[in-house]
Coordinates of C-alpha atoms and ligand atoms in Angstrom, one line a residue:
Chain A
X632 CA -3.7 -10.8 -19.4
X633 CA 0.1 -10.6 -20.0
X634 CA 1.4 -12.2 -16.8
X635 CA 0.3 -13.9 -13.5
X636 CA 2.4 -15.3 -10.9
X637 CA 2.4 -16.0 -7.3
X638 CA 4.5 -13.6 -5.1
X639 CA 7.3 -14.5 -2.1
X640 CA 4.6 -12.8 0.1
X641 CA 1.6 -14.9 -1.6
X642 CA 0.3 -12.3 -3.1
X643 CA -1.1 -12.9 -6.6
X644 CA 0.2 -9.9 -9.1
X645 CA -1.5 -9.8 -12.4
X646 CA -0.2 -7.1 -14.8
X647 CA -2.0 -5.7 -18.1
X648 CA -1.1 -3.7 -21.1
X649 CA -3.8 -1.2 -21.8
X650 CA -3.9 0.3 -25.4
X651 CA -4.7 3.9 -26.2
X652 CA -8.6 3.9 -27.9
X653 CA -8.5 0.6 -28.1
X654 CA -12.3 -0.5 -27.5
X655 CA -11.6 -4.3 -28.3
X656 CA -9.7 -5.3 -25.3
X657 CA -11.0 -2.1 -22.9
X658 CA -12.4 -4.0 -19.7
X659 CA -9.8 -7.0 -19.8
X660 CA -7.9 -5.9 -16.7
X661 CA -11.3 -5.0 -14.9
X662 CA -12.4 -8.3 -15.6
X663 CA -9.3 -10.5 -14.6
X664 CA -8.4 -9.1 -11.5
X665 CA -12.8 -9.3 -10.8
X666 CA -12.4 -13.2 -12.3
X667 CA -9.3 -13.7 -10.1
X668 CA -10.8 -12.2 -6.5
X669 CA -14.0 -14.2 -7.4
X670 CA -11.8 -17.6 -7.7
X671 CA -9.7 -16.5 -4.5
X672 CA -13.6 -16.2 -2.7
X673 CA -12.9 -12.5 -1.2
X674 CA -15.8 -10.8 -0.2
X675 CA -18.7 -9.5 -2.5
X676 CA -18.7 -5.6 -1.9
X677 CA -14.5 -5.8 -2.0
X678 CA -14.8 -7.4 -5.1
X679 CA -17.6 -4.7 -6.7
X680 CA -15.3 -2.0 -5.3
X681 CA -12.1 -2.8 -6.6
X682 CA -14.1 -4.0 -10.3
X683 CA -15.4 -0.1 -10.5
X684 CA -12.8 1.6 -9.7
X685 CA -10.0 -0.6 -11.9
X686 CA -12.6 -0.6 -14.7
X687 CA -12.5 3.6 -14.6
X688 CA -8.9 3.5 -14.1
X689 CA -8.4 1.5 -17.0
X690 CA -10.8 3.5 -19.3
X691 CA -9.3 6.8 -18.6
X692 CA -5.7 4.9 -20.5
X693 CA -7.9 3.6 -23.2
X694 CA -9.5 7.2 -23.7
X695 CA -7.3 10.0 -22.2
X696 CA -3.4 8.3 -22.8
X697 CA -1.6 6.6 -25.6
X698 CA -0.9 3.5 -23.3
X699 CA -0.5 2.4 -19.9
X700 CA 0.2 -0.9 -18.0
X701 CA -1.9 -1.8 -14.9
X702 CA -0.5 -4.1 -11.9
X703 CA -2.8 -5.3 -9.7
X704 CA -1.2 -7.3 -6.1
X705 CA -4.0 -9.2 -4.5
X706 CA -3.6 -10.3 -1.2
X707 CA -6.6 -11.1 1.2
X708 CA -6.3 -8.2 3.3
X709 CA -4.9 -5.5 0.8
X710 CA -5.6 -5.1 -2.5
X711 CA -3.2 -2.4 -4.5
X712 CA -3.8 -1.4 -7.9
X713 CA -1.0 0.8 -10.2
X714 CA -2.1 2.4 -13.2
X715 CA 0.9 4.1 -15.2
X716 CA 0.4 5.8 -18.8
X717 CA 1.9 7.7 -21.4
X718 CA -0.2 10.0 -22.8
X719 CA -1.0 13.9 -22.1
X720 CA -1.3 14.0 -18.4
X721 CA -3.5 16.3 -16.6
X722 CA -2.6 19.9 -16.6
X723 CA -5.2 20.5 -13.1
X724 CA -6.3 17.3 -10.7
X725 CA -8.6 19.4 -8.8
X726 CA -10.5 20.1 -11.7
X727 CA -10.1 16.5 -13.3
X728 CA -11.1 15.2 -9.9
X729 CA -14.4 17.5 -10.3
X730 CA -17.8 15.5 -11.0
X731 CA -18.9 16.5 -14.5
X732 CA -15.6 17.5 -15.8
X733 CA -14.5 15.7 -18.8
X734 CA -12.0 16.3 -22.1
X735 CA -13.6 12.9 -23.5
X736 CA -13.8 14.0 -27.5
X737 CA -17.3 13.7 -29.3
X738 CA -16.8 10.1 -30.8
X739 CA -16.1 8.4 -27.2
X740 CA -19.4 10.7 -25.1
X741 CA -21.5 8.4 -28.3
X742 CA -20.4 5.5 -26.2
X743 CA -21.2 6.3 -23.4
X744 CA -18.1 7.3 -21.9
X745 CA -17.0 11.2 -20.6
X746 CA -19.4 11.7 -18.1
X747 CA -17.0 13.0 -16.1
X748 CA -17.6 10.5 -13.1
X749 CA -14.7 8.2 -13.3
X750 CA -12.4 9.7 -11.1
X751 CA -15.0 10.7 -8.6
X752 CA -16.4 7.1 -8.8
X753 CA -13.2 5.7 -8.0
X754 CA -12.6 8.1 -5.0
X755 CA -15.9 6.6 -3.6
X756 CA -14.6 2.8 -4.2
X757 CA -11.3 3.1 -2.8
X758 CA -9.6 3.6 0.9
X759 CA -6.8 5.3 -0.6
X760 CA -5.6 7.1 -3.5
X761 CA -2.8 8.6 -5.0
X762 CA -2.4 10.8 -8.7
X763 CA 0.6 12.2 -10.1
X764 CA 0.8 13.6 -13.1
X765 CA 3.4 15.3 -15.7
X766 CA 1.6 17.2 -18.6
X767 CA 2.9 15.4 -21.6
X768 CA 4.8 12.7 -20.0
X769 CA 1.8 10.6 -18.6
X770 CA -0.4 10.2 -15.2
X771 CA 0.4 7.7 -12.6
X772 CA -2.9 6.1 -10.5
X773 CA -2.1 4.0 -7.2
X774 CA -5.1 2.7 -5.2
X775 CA -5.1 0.6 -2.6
X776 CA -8.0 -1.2 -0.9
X777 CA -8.4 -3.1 2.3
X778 CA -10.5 -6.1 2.9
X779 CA -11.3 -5.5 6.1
X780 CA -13.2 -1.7 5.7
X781 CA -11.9 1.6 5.4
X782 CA -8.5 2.5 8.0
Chain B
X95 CA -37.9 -13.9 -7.4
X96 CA -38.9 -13.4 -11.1
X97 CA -36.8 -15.2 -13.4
X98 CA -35.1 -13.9 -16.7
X99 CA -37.3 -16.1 -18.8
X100 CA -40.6 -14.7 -17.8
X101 CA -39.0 -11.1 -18.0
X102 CA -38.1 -12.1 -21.7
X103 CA -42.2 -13.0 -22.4
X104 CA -43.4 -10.2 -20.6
X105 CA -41.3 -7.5 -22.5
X106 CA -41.2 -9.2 -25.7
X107 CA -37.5 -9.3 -26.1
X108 CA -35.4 -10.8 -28.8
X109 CA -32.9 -13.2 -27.2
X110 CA -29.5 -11.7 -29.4
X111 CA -27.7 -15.5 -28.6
X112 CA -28.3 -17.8 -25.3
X113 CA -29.3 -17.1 -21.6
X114 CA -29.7 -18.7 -18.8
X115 CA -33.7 -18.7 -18.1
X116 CA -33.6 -19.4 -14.8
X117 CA -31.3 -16.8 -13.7
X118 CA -33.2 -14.1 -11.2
X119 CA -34.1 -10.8 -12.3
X120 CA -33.4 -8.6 -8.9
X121 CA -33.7 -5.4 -9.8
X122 CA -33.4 -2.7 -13.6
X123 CA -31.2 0.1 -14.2
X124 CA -31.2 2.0 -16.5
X125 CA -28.6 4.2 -19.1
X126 CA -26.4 5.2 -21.4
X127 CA -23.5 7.0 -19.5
X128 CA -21.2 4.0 -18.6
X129 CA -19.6 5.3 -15.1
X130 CA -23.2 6.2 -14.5
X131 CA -24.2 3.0 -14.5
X132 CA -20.7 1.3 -12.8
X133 CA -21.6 3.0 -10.0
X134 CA -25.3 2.6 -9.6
X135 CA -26.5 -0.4 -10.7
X136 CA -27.3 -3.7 -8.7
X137 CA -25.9 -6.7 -8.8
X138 CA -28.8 -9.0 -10.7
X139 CA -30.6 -6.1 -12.2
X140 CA -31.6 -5.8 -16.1
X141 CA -29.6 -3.4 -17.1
X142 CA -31.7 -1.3 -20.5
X143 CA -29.4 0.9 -22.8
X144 CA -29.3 2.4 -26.3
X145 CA -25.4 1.5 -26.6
X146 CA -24.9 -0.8 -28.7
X147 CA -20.8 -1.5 -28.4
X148 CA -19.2 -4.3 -27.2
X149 CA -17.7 -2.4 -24.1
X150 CA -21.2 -2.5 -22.6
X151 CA -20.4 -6.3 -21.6
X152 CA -17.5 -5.4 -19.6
X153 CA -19.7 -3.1 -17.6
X154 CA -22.6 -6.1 -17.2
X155 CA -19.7 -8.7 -16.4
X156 CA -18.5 -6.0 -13.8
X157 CA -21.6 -4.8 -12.1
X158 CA -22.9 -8.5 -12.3
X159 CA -26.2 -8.0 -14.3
X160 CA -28.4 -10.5 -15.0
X161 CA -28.6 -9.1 -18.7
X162 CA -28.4 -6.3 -21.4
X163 CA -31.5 -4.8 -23.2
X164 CA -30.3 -2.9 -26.3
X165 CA -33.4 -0.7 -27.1
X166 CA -34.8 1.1 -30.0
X167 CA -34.0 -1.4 -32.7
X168 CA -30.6 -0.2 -32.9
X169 CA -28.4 -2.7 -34.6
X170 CA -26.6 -5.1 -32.5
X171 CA -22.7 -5.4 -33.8
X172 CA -21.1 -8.5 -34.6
X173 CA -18.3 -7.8 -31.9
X174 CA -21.5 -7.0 -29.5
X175 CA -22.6 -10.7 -29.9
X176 CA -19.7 -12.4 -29.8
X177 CA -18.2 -10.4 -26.8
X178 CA -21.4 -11.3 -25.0
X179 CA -21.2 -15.1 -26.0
X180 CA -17.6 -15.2 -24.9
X181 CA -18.1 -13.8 -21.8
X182 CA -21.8 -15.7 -20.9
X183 CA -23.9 -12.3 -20.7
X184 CA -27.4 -12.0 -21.5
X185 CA -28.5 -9.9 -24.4
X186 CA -31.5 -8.8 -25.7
X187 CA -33.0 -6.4 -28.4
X188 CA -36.3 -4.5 -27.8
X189 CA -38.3 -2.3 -30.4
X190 CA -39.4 -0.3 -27.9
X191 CA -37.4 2.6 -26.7
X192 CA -36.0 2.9 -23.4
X193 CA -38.7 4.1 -21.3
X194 CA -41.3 1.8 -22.5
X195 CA -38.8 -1.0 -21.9
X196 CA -38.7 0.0 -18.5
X197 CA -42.0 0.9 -17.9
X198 CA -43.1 -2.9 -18.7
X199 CA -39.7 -4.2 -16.7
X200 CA -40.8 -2.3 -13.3
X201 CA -44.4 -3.4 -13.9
X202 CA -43.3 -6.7 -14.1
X203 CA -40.3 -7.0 -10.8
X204 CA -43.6 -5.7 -9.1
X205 CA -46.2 -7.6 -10.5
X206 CA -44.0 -11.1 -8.8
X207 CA -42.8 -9.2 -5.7
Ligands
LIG1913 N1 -5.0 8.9 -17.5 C1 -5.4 10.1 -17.9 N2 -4.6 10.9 -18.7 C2 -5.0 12.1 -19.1 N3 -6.1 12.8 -18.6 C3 -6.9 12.1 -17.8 C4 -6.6 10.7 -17.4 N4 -7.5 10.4 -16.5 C5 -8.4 11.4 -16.4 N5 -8.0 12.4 -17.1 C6 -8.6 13.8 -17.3 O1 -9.5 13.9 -16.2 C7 -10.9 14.1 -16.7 C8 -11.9 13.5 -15.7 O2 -11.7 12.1 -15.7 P1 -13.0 11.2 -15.3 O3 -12.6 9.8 -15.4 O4 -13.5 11.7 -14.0 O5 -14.0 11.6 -16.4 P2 -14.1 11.1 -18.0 O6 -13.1 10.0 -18.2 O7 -13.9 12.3 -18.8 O8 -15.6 10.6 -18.1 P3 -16.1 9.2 -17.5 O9 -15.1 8.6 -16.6 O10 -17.4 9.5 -16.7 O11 -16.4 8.3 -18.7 C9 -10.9 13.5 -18.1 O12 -11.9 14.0 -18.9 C10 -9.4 13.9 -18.5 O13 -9.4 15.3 -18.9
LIG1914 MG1 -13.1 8.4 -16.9

């Protein structure tokens, strides 16, 4: 984790560097902001939700970009997540957002990774969601979550 | 509730550092295809895989399992173990391949039900 602080609105923002193929530290954002809701007590299924679809967000960085940051504001009704990279960007989101479809190279599928279910997985875990991309500049990912169901 | 412990005797896993016996088996998944299994599994279940990699314990830490059974003999890596250790999740090796593993594993969640 690279920062934590309190906000004037008493939110909590936690903020992570996420590194291009980097396998060693892939997962650490995930895991904080799941460590962090699990200390603040929010609710089981909000917790799992927000877990999936960070962890996918943050994979995509470690396999698809050079590097990315992720912000996380936690507050107990709204949870928003930012995901910005630098990396290749995606030429078509209707076809990225396709189940099955995946550019994941040959070493990364051995792992596991490049089903092609990330983005739709994170569709399903979220209440809204927003993707810009420039091809060859980098993708931007904002989700947002709310405690209380889906508005 | 069947506890890890008697899961661990009843497939004849290889404990691959410590775990909590006590800790309730609720349910197995199984796979190899990591989103697959983020958005799947069940909280509590013994999750069975061939991978091997230390990203697998982000996925158990996420999804909330109540451990990691790497089958097939395949080697466990250093950075495996020591991931796992770190971040207090189960993990076991099995000779077996995956679907005898789970074979024995749903036998034995129904055997206690
Ligand atoms: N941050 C990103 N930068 C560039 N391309 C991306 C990014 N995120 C997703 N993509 C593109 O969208 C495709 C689909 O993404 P998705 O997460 O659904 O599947 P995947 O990452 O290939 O496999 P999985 O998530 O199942 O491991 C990717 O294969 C890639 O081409
Ligand atoms: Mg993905």
């Amino acid at each position: 984790m690279n920062d934590a602080r309190p906000n004037n609105d008493s939110r909590i923002v936690l903020e992570f560097r996420i590194k291009g193929m980097d396998f060693t530290t892939a997962g650490e954002a995930a895991t904080g902001i799941k460590r962090t809701m699990t200390q603040l007590g929010m609710p089981a299924d909000m917790i799992r939700r927000v877990a999936s679809a960070t962890y996918e967000a943050e994979i995509n960085v470690v396999i698809h970009a050079h590097r990315g940051c992720l912000v996380a504001k936690i507050g107990p009704e709204r949870i928003e997540i930012c995901v910005e990279d630098e990396g290749p960007g995606i030429p078509d989101i209707d076809l990225a957002m396709q189940d099955g479809y995946s550019t994941a190279p040959t070493h990364v599928r051995e792992m596991g990774f490049g089903a092609g279910m990330g983005l739709t997985n994170i569709k399903r875990c979220v209440d809204q969601m927003h993707l810009d991309s420039v091809v060859d500049k980098g993708t931007t990912l904002r989700l947002l979550f709310f405690s209380k169901g889906r508005e | 509730m069947v506890k890890l412990v008697e899961v661990v005797e009843a497939l004849e896993l290889c404990p691959q550092g410590s775990y909590d016996p006590e800790r309730p088996v609720k349910a197995g998944y199984v796979g190899d295809l990591l989103s697959d299994v983020m958005a799947h599994a069940q909280e509590g279940s013994l999750w069975v895989t061939m991978q091997s990699h230390q990203n697998i314990v982000a996925v158990a830490v996420l999804v909330g399992m109540a451990g990691i059974v790497i089958t097939g003999d395949r080697p466990v890596k250093p950075e495996t173990l020591e991931t796992a250790r770190r971040e207090q999740v189960a993990l076991f090796s099995a000779s077996s391949r995956s679907f005898e593993v789970c074979g024995r594993l749903f036998a034995c969640l129904k055997d206690k039900e």
